[in-house]
Coordinates of N, CA and C in Angstrom, one line a residue:
M1 N -128.1 155.8 -9.8 CA -127.4 155.1 -8.8 C -128.1 155.1 -7.6
R2 N -128.2 153.8 -6.9 CA -128.9 153.8 -5.6 C -127.8 153.8 -4.5
L3 N -127.9 154.7 -3.5 CA -127.0 154.7 -2.4 C -127.7 154.5 -1.1
A4 N -127.2 153.8 -0.2 CA -127.8 153.5 1.1 C -126.8 153.7 2.3
S5 N -127.5 153.9 3.3 CA -126.7 154.1 4.6 C -127.5 153.3 5.8
Y6 N -126.6 152.7 6.7 CA -127.1 151.9 7.6 C -126.1 151.9 8.8
N7 N -126.7 152.3 9.9 CA -126.0 152.2 11.2 C -126.4 150.8 11.8
L8 N -125.4 150.0 11.9 CA -125.4 148.7 12.3 C -125.6 148.3 13.7
R9 N -125.3 149.4 14.6 CA -125.2 149.2 16.1 C -124.4 148.0 16.4
K10 N -123.4 147.8 15.7 CA -122.4 146.6 15.9 C -123.0 145.4 15.8
C11 N -124.2 145.3 14.9 CA -124.9 144.1 14.6 C -125.7 143.5 15.8
K12 N -125.9 144.4 16.8 CA -126.8 144.1 17.9 C -128.2 144.6 17.7
G13 N -129.1 143.6 17.7 CA -130.4 144.1 17.3 C -131.4 144.7 18.5
T14 N -132.5 144.9 18.1 CA -133.5 145.4 19.2 C -133.9 144.3 20.1
D15 N -133.6 143.0 19.8 CA -133.8 141.9 20.7 C -132.7 141.6 21.5
G16 N -131.6 142.4 21.5 CA -130.4 142.1 22.3 C -129.4 141.2 21.7
Q17 N -129.8 140.6 20.7 CA -128.9 139.5 20.0 C -128.0 140.1 19.1
R18 N -126.7 139.8 19.0 CA -125.7 140.1 18.0 C -125.8 139.1 16.9
A19 N -126.2 139.6 15.7 CA -126.4 138.7 14.7 C -126.1 139.1 13.4
P20 N -124.8 139.2 12.9 CA -124.4 139.7 11.6 C -125.0 139.1 10.4
G21 N -125.5 137.9 10.5 CA -126.1 137.3 9.3 C -127.3 138.0 8.9
R22 N -128.2 138.3 9.9 CA -129.4 139.1 9.5 C -129.2 140.5 9.0
V23 N -128.1 141.1 9.5 CA -127.7 142.4 8.9 C -127.3 142.3 7.6
I24 N -126.6 141.1 7.2 CA -126.2 141.0 5.8 C -127.5 140.8 4.9
D25 N -128.5 140.1 5.5 CA -129.7 140.0 4.7 C -130.5 141.4 4.5
V26 N -130.4 142.3 5.5 CA -130.9 143.6 5.3 C -130.1 144.3 4.2
I27 N -128.8 144.3 4.2 CA -128.0 145.0 3.2 C -128.3 144.4 1.9
N28 N -128.4 143.1 1.6 CA -128.7 142.6 0.5 C -130.1 143.1 -0.1
S29 N -131.1 143.3 0.8 CA -132.4 143.7 0.3 C -132.4 145.1 -0.1
L30 N -131.3 145.9 0.2 CA -131.4 147.4 -0.2 C -131.3 147.5 -1.8
E31 N -130.7 146.6 -2.5 CA -130.5 146.6 -3.9 C -129.7 148.0 -4.2
A32 N -128.7 148.3 -3.4 CA -128.0 149.5 -3.6 C -126.6 149.2 -4.4
D33 N -126.1 150.3 -4.9 CA -124.8 150.2 -5.6 C -123.7 150.4 -4.6
V34 N -124.0 151.3 -3.6 CA -123.0 151.8 -2.6 C -123.7 151.7 -1.2
V35 N -123.0 151.2 -0.2 CA -123.7 151.3 1.2 C -122.6 151.9 2.1
A36 N -123.1 152.9 2.9 CA -122.2 153.6 3.9 C -122.8 152.8 5.2
L37 N -121.7 152.4 5.9 CA -122.1 151.6 7.2 C -121.6 152.4 8.4
Q38 N -122.3 152.5 9.5 CA -121.7 153.1 10.7 C -121.8 152.0 11.8
E39 N -120.9 152.1 12.8 CA -120.9 151.2 13.9 C -120.6 149.7 13.3
A40 N -119.8 149.6 12.3 CA -119.6 148.3 11.7 C -118.4 147.4 12.5
D41 N -117.7 148.2 13.4 CA -116.7 147.5 14.2 C -117.1 147.7 15.7
L42 N -116.5 146.8 16.5 CA -116.7 146.9 18.0 C -115.7 148.1 18.5
R43 N -116.0 148.6 19.7 CA -115.4 149.8 20.1 C -114.0 149.6 20.8
L44 N -113.8 148.5 21.4 CA -112.6 148.2 22.3 C -111.4 147.6 21.6
G45 N -110.3 147.9 22.2 CA -109.1 147.2 21.8 C -108.7 147.6 20.3
P46 N -108.4 146.5 19.5 CA -108.1 146.6 18.1 C -109.4 146.9 17.2
R47 N -110.5 147.0 17.8 CA -111.8 147.3 17.3 C -112.1 146.2 16.1
P48 N -112.3 144.9 16.6 CA -112.7 143.9 15.6 C -114.0 144.1 15.0
A49 N -114.0 143.6 13.7 CA -115.2 143.9 13.0 C -116.4 143.1 13.6
A50 N -117.6 144.0 13.7 CA -118.9 143.4 14.1 C -119.5 142.7 13.0
L51 N -119.3 143.3 11.8 CA -119.7 142.6 10.5 C -118.5 142.2 9.7
P52 N -118.1 140.8 9.9 CA -116.8 140.4 9.4 C -116.8 140.6 7.8
G53 N -115.5 141.0 7.5 CA -115.2 141.1 6.0 C -115.5 139.8 5.2
R54 N -115.2 138.6 5.9 CA -115.3 137.3 5.2 C -116.8 137.1 4.9
M55 N -117.7 137.5 5.8 CA -119.1 137.4 5.6 C -119.6 138.3 4.3
I56 N -119.1 139.5 4.4 CA -119.4 140.4 3.3 C -119.0 139.8 1.9
E57 N -117.8 139.3 1.9 CA -117.2 138.8 0.7 C -118.0 137.4 0.2
A58 N -118.4 136.6 1.2 CA -118.9 135.3 0.9 C -120.4 135.5 0.6
H59 N -121.1 136.4 1.2 CA -122.6 136.5 1.2 C -123.2 137.6 0.5
T60 N -122.5 138.5 0.0 CA -123.0 139.7 -0.7 C -122.2 139.8 -2.1
D61 N -122.7 140.7 -2.9 CA -122.1 141.1 -4.0 C -121.2 142.4 -3.8
F62 N -121.0 142.7 -2.6 CA -120.2 143.8 -2.3 C -118.7 143.5 -1.9
T63 N -117.9 144.5 -2.0 CA -116.6 144.5 -1.3 C -116.4 145.7 -0.4
A64 N -115.8 145.5 0.7 CA -115.6 146.6 1.7 C -114.3 147.4 1.3
L65 N -114.3 148.7 1.3 CA -113.2 149.4 0.9 C -112.2 149.2 2.0
P66 N -110.9 149.3 1.6 CA -109.8 149.1 2.6 C -109.5 150.5 3.3
V67 N -110.5 150.9 4.1 CA -110.2 152.1 4.8 C -109.8 151.8 6.3
N68 N -109.7 150.5 6.6 CA -109.4 150.0 8.0 C -107.9 150.2 8.3
T69 N -107.5 150.6 9.4 CA -106.2 150.7 9.9 C -105.7 149.6 10.8
S70 N -106.7 148.9 11.3 CA -106.5 147.7 12.1 C -106.8 146.5 11.3
P71 N -106.0 145.4 11.2 CA -106.2 144.3 10.4 C -107.5 143.4 10.7
V72 N -108.0 143.8 12.0 CA -109.2 143.0 12.3 C -110.4 143.8 12.2
S73 N -110.4 145.1 11.6 CA -111.5 145.9 11.5 C -112.1 145.9 10.0
V74 N -113.3 146.2 9.8 CA -113.8 146.4 8.5 C -114.0 147.8 8.1
G75 N -113.9 148.8 9.1 CA -114.0 150.2 8.9 C -112.9 151.0 9.6
W76 N -113.3 152.3 9.7 CA -112.3 153.2 10.4 C -113.3 154.1 11.2
H77 N -112.9 154.1 12.6 CA -114.0 154.7 13.5 C -115.4 154.1 13.4
G78 N -115.4 152.9 12.9 CA -116.6 152.3 12.8 C -117.4 152.5 11.4
N79 N -116.8 153.4 10.6 CA -117.3 153.8 9.4 C -116.7 152.9 8.2
A80 N -117.6 152.2 7.5 CA -117.1 151.5 6.3 C -118.0 151.8 5.1
I81 N -117.5 151.5 3.9 CA -118.2 151.7 2.6 C -118.1 150.4 1.8
L82 N -119.3 149.9 1.4 CA -119.4 148.7 0.5 C -119.7 149.2 -0.8
V83 N -119.1 148.6 -1.7 CA -119.4 148.9 -3.2 C -119.4 147.6 -4.0
R84 N -120.2 147.5 -5.0 CA -120.5 146.4 -5.8 C -119.0 145.9 -6.3
K85 N -118.9 144.6 -6.3 CA -117.7 144.0 -6.8 C -117.3 144.4 -8.1
S86 N -118.3 144.8 -9.0 CA -118.0 145.1 -10.3 C -117.5 146.6 -10.5
A87 N -117.7 147.3 -9.4 CA -117.3 148.8 -9.5 C -116.1 149.2 -9.8
T88 N -115.7 150.3 -10.5 CA -114.5 150.7 -10.6 C -114.1 151.7 -9.5
I89 N -113.1 151.5 -8.6 CA -112.8 152.3 -7.5 C -111.5 153.0 -7.8
E90 N -111.6 154.4 -8.0 CA -110.5 155.2 -8.3 C -109.6 155.6 -7.1
A91 N -110.3 155.8 -5.9 CA -109.5 156.3 -4.8 C -110.3 156.2 -3.5
N92 N -109.8 155.9 -2.5 CA -110.5 156.0 -1.3 C -109.7 156.8 -0.2
Y93 N -110.4 157.3 0.8 CA -109.9 158.3 1.7 C -110.4 158.1 3.2
R94 N -109.5 158.6 4.1 CA -110.1 158.7 5.5 C -109.8 160.2 5.9
F95 N -110.8 160.6 6.5 CA -110.8 162.1 6.9 C -110.9 162.2 8.4
D96 N -109.9 162.8 9.0 CA -109.8 163.0 10.5 C -110.8 164.1 10.8
L97 N -111.6 163.9 11.9 CA -112.7 164.9 12.3 C -112.5 165.3 13.7
P98 N -112.8 166.5 14.0 CA -112.5 167.0 15.4 C -113.8 166.7 16.2
G99 N -113.6 166.9 17.5 CA -114.8 166.6 18.5 C -114.3 166.1 19.7
L100 N -115.2 166.0 20.7 CA -114.9 165.5 22.1 C -114.5 164.0 22.1
E101 N -115.1 163.2 21.1 CA -114.8 161.8 20.9 C -114.3 161.6 19.7
P102 N -113.4 160.6 19.5 CA -112.9 160.1 18.2 C -113.9 160.0 17.1
R103 N -113.7 160.7 16.0 CA -114.6 160.5 14.9 C -113.8 160.7 13.6
G104 N -114.2 159.9 12.6 CA -113.6 160.0 11.2 C -114.7 159.8 10.2
A105 N -114.4 160.3 9.0 CA -115.3 160.0 7.8 C -114.4 159.1 6.8
V106 N -115.1 158.4 6.0 CA -114.4 157.6 4.9 C -115.1 158.0 3.6
A107 N -114.3 157.7 2.5 CA -114.8 158.3 1.3 C -114.3 157.4 0.0
V108 N -115.1 157.4 -0.9 CA -114.6 156.6 -2.1 C -115.0 157.5 -3.5
D109 N -113.9 157.4 -4.4 CA -114.1 157.9 -5.7 C -114.4 156.9 -6.7
L110 N -115.7 157.1 -7.3 CA -116.1 156.3 -8.4 C -116.0 157.1 -9.6
P111 N -116.2 156.5 -10.8 CA -116.1 157.3 -12.0 C -117.4 158.3 -11.8
H112 N -117.1 159.6 -12.0 CA -118.0 160.7 -11.9 C -118.9 160.9 -10.5
L113 N -118.5 160.2 -9.5 CA -119.1 160.4 -8.2 C -118.1 160.1 -7.1
R114 N -118.3 161.0 -6.0 CA -117.6 160.7 -4.8 C -118.6 160.5 -3.6
V115 N -118.4 159.5 -2.8 CA -119.4 159.2 -1.7 C -118.6 159.2 -0.4
V116 N -119.2 160.0 0.5 CA -118.5 160.2 1.9 C -119.4 159.5 2.9
G117 N -119.0 158.7 3.7 CA -119.7 158.1 4.8 C -119.3 158.7 6.1
V118 N -120.4 159.1 6.9 CA -120.1 159.8 8.2 C -121.0 159.2 9.2
H119 N -120.5 159.4 10.5 CA -121.3 159.3 11.8 C -120.9 160.3 12.6
L120 N -121.7 161.4 12.6 CA -121.3 162.6 13.3 C -121.6 162.6 14.6
G121 N -121.0 163.5 15.6 CA -121.0 163.5 17.0 C -122.4 163.8 17.6
L122 N -122.4 163.5 18.8 CA -123.6 163.7 19.6 C -123.9 165.1 20.0
L123 N -123.0 166.0 19.9 CA -123.1 167.4 20.2 C -123.2 168.2 18.9
R124 N -124.2 169.1 18.9 CA -124.4 170.0 17.6 C -123.1 170.7 17.4
A125 N -122.4 171.2 18.3 CA -121.1 172.0 18.0 C -120.1 171.1 17.5
S126 N -120.1 169.9 18.0 CA -119.2 168.9 17.3 C -119.5 168.5 15.9
R127 N -120.8 168.5 15.7 CA -121.2 168.0 14.3 C -120.9 169.2 13.4
Q128 N -121.0 170.4 13.7 CA -120.8 171.5 12.8 C -119.3 171.7 12.6
K129 N -118.5 171.5 13.6 CA -117.1 171.4 13.2 C -116.5 170.3 12.4
Q130 N -117.2 169.1 12.5 CA -117.0 168.0 11.8 C -117.5 168.2 10.3
L131 N -118.6 169.0 9.9 CA -119.0 169.2 8.8 C -118.1 170.1 8.0
H132 N -117.6 171.1 8.8 CA -116.6 172.1 8.3 C -115.3 171.4 7.8
A133 N -114.9 170.4 8.8 CA -113.7 169.8 8.5 C -113.8 168.8 7.2
I134 N -115.0 168.3 6.9 CA -115.2 167.4 5.8 C -115.1 168.4 4.6
R135 N -115.8 169.6 4.7 CA -115.6 170.5 3.5 C -114.3 170.9 3.2
Q136 N -113.5 171.0 4.2 CA -112.1 171.4 4.0 C -111.3 170.2 3.4
H137 N -111.6 169.0 3.7 CA -111.0 167.9 3.2 C -111.4 167.8 1.5
L138 N -112.6 168.0 1.4 CA -113.2 167.9 0.0 C -112.6 169.0 -0.9
A139 N -112.3 170.2 -0.3 CA -111.8 171.3 -1.1 C -110.4 171.0 -1.7
G140 N -109.8 170.0 -1.0 CA -108.3 169.6 -1.5 C -108.5 168.7 -2.7
L141 N -109.7 168.2 -3.0 CA -109.9 167.1 -4.1 C -110.6 167.7 -5.3
D142 N -110.7 166.9 -6.4 CA -111.4 167.5 -7.5 C -112.9 167.7 -7.2
D143 N -113.6 168.3 -8.1 CA -114.9 168.9 -7.8 C -116.0 167.9 -8.5
R144 N -115.8 166.6 -8.5 CA -116.7 165.8 -9.0 C -118.0 165.7 -8.1
P145 N -119.2 165.3 -8.7 CA -120.5 165.2 -7.9 C -120.2 164.5 -6.5
T146 N -120.8 164.9 -5.6 CA -120.3 164.3 -4.2 C -121.6 164.1 -3.3
V147 N -121.7 163.0 -2.7 CA -122.7 162.6 -1.8 C -122.1 162.3 -0.3
I148 N -122.8 163.0 0.6 CA -122.4 162.7 2.1 C -123.5 162.0 2.7
L149 N -123.4 160.8 3.3 CA -124.6 160.2 3.9 C -124.1 159.5 5.0
G150 N -125.0 159.2 6.0 CA -124.8 158.5 7.1 C -125.5 158.8 8.3
D151 N -125.2 158.6 9.5 CA -125.9 158.9 10.8 C -125.5 160.4 11.1
F152 N -126.3 161.4 10.8 CA -125.9 162.7 11.1 C -126.1 163.1 12.5
N153 N -126.9 162.2 13.2 CA -127.2 162.4 14.7 C -127.9 163.8 15.0
E154 N -128.6 164.4 14.0 CA -129.2 165.7 14.2 C -130.7 165.4 14.2
W155 N -131.3 165.8 15.4 CA -132.7 165.5 15.6 C -133.6 166.6 14.9
S156 N -133.1 167.9 14.8 CA -133.9 168.8 14.2 C -133.9 168.7 12.5
R157 N -135.0 168.9 11.9 CA -135.2 168.8 10.5 C -134.7 170.2 9.7
R158 N -134.6 171.2 10.5 CA -134.3 172.4 10.0 C -133.0 173.1 10.4
Q159 N -132.4 172.7 11.4 CA -131.2 173.3 12.1 C -130.1 172.4 12.2
G160 N -128.8 172.8 12.3 CA -127.7 172.1 12.7 C -126.8 171.7 11.7
L161 N -127.2 171.8 10.4 CA -126.4 171.4 9.3 C -125.9 172.5 8.3
D162 N -125.9 173.7 8.8 CA -125.6 174.9 8.1 C -124.2 174.7 7.2
P163 N -123.3 174.1 7.7 CA -121.9 174.1 7.0 C -122.1 173.5 5.6
L164 N -123.2 172.8 5.4 CA -123.4 172.1 4.2 C -124.2 172.9 3.1
K165 N -125.0 173.7 3.6 CA -126.3 174.4 2.8 C -125.9 175.2 1.7
D166 N -124.8 175.7 1.7 CA -124.4 176.6 0.5 C -124.2 175.8 -0.8
T167 N -123.8 174.5 -0.6 CA -123.4 173.6 -1.8 C -124.2 172.4 -1.9
F168 N -124.8 171.9 -0.8 CA -125.4 170.6 -0.8 C -127.0 170.8 -0.5
D169 N -127.6 170.0 -1.1 CA -129.2 169.7 -0.9 C -129.0 168.6 0.2
I170 N -129.9 168.6 1.3 CA -129.9 167.8 2.3 C -131.2 167.2 2.4
H171 N -131.3 165.8 2.5 CA -132.6 165.2 2.3 C -132.6 164.1 3.6
A172 N -133.7 164.2 4.2 CA -134.0 163.1 5.3 C -135.1 162.2 4.8
P173 N -134.8 160.9 4.2 CA -135.8 160.1 3.7 C -137.0 159.8 4.5
G174 N -136.7 159.8 5.9 CA -137.8 159.6 6.7 C -137.3 159.2 8.1
R175 N -138.2 158.9 9.1 CA -137.8 158.5 10.4 C -137.1 157.1 10.4
S176 N -135.9 157.2 10.9 CA -135.1 156.0 11.0 C -134.7 155.5 12.2
F177 N -135.1 156.3 13.3 CA -134.5 155.8 14.7 C -135.7 156.2 15.6
H178 N -135.9 155.4 16.6 CA -135.5 154.1 16.9 C -136.2 153.1 16.0
A179 N -135.5 152.0 15.7 CA -136.1 151.1 14.7 C -137.3 150.5 15.2
S180 N -137.6 150.2 16.5 CA -138.7 149.6 16.9 C -139.9 150.5 17.0
R181 N -139.6 151.9 17.0 CA -140.6 152.9 17.0 C -140.0 154.1 16.4
P182 N -139.9 154.3 15.2 CA -139.2 155.4 14.5 C -139.8 156.7 14.9
I183 N -138.9 157.6 15.5 CA -139.4 159.0 15.8 C -138.6 160.1 15.3
A184 N -137.3 159.7 14.9 CA -136.3 160.7 14.4 C -135.6 160.4 13.2
A185 N -135.5 161.4 12.3 CA -134.8 161.2 11.1 C -133.2 161.6 11.2
L186 N -132.6 160.6 11.9 CA -131.2 160.9 12.2 C -130.2 160.5 11.0
D187 N -130.7 159.7 10.1 CA -130.0 159.3 9.0 C -130.3 160.1 7.8
R188 N -129.4 160.7 7.1 CA -129.7 161.7 6.0 C -128.7 161.4 4.8
I189 N -129.0 162.2 3.7 CA -128.2 162.2 2.7 C -128.1 163.6 2.1
A190 N -126.8 164.1 1.8 CA -126.5 165.3 1.3 C -125.7 165.2 0.0
F191 N -126.2 166.0 -0.9 CA -125.6 165.8 -2.4 C -125.5 167.2 -3.0
T192 N -124.4 167.2 -3.8 CA -124.1 168.5 -4.5 C -125.2 168.7 -5.6
Q193 N -125.5 170.0 -5.9 CA -126.3 170.3 -6.9 C -126.2 169.9 -8.3
T194 N -125.1 169.2 -8.6 CA -125.0 168.6 -9.8 C -125.7 167.3 -9.9
L195 N -126.2 166.8 -8.8 CA -127.0 165.6 -8.7 C -128.5 165.9 -8.4
A196 N -129.3 165.0 -8.9 CA -130.8 165.1 -8.6 C -131.3 163.9 -8.0
L197 N -132.2 164.1 -7.0 CA -132.8 163.1 -6.2 C -134.1 162.6 -7.0
R198 N -134.0 161.3 -7.3 CA -135.2 160.7 -8.0 C -136.2 160.1 -7.0
D199 N -135.7 159.5 -6.0 CA -136.5 158.9 -5.0 C -135.7 158.4 -3.8
A200 N -136.3 158.3 -2.7 CA -135.7 157.8 -1.5 C -136.6 157.3 -0.5
G201 N -136.2 156.6 0.5 CA -137.0 156.0 1.6 C -136.3 155.4 2.6
V202 N -137.0 154.8 3.7 CA -136.5 154.1 4.8 C -137.1 152.7 4.7
V203 N -136.1 151.7 5.0 CA -136.4 150.4 4.8 C -137.1 149.9 6.2
E204 N -138.3 149.7 6.3 CA -139.0 149.4 7.5 C -139.6 148.0 7.3
T205 N -139.0 146.9 7.6 CA -139.6 145.6 7.6 C -139.4 144.8 8.8
E206 N -140.1 143.7 9.0 CA -139.9 143.0 10.3 C -138.4 142.7 10.5
L207 N -137.6 142.3 9.5 CA -136.3 142.1 9.7 C -135.4 143.2 10.2
S208 N -135.6 144.4 9.4 CA -134.8 145.6 9.7 C -135.2 146.2 11.0
R209 N -136.4 146.0 11.6 CA -136.8 146.4 12.9 C -136.1 145.7 13.9
R210 N -135.6 144.4 13.7 CA -134.9 143.6 14.7 C -133.4 143.7 14.6
A211 N -132.8 144.1 13.4 CA -131.5 143.8 13.1 C -130.6 144.8 13.8
S212 N -131.2 146.1 13.9 CA -130.4 147.3 14.5 C -131.2 148.2 15.1
D213 N -130.8 149.2 15.8 CA -131.6 150.2 16.4 C -132.0 151.3 15.3
H214 N -131.3 151.3 14.3 CA -131.5 152.2 13.1 C -132.1 151.5 12.0
L215 N -133.0 152.1 11.3 CA -133.4 151.5 9.9 C -132.5 152.1 8.8
P216 N -132.3 151.3 7.9 CA -131.5 151.7 6.8 C -132.3 152.8 5.9
I217 N -131.5 153.7 5.3 CA -132.1 154.6 4.3 C -131.6 154.3 2.9
W218 N -132.2 154.9 1.9 CA -131.7 154.7 0.5 C -132.1 155.9 -0.3
A219 N -131.3 156.2 -1.4 CA -131.7 157.2 -2.3 C -131.3 156.9 -3.6
D220 N -132.1 157.2 -4.6 CA -131.8 157.0 -6.1 C -131.2 158.4 -6.5
L221 N -130.2 158.6 -7.0 CA -129.6 159.8 -7.6 C -129.2 159.7 -9.0
L222 N -129.4 160.8 -9.7 CA -129.0 160.9 -11.1 C -128.2 162.2 -11.3
L223 N -127.2 162.2 -12.3 CA -126.6 163.5 -12.6 C -127.8 164.6 -13.1
A224 N -127.7 165.7 -12.7 CA -128.8 166.6 -12.9 C -129.1 166.7 -14.4
K225 N -128.2 166.7 -15.4 CA -128.5 166.6 -16.7 C -129.2 165.5 -17.3
Q226 N -129.3 164.4 -16.4 CA -130.0 163.2 -16.8 C -131.4 163.2 -16.2
S227 N -131.8 164.2 -15.3 CA -133.0 164.1 -14.6 C -134.2 164.4 -15.3
N228 N -134.1 165.1 -16.4 CA -135.4 165.5 -17.2 C -136.0 164.2 -17.9

């Protein structure tokens, strides 16, 4: 299964233009089964969708999970998850997260897999509290193979994500920020040891360099027993 993550920056590109249509084109190019989105909604008022649900429905093979609490949003705290229209969705969740600024995570249960989409805080202390909170939320659910992916906002390749390391393998597919000149691997994927990473990468094309200030990442995962 291919999973992807993309911080949309509210569909505002590196050229200063807000163009959801080209974001849709980037998402379609990922050839993913599940896509975690960050900054999919605007920040003010009722948080209207920067990437409208009607565009997702009309121009992709994805459906947006109903994690929104505002009728004009596509996500929750800007986080959304897209799954293929043919997918079997068993459950979806919203996880409240602590921190100096409002944050939350969203998750979906698919057969034999749980996917959690995150956009962690700007301060390391907040990020660690948020990861601990996610672990606590997950502890109340069944122990199916789990992936946490999104904008981790962690600049260090070696530090800062300790709350995950006892159970999760953490992978940075490559430098994904800033899209015009990538210097930091802020976008990551963490997966339980019941899963195996087959391949992963960063999508750096002319279009993705213009569509947002982050480049999308992707990873192909298998159940560990299928990896040999």
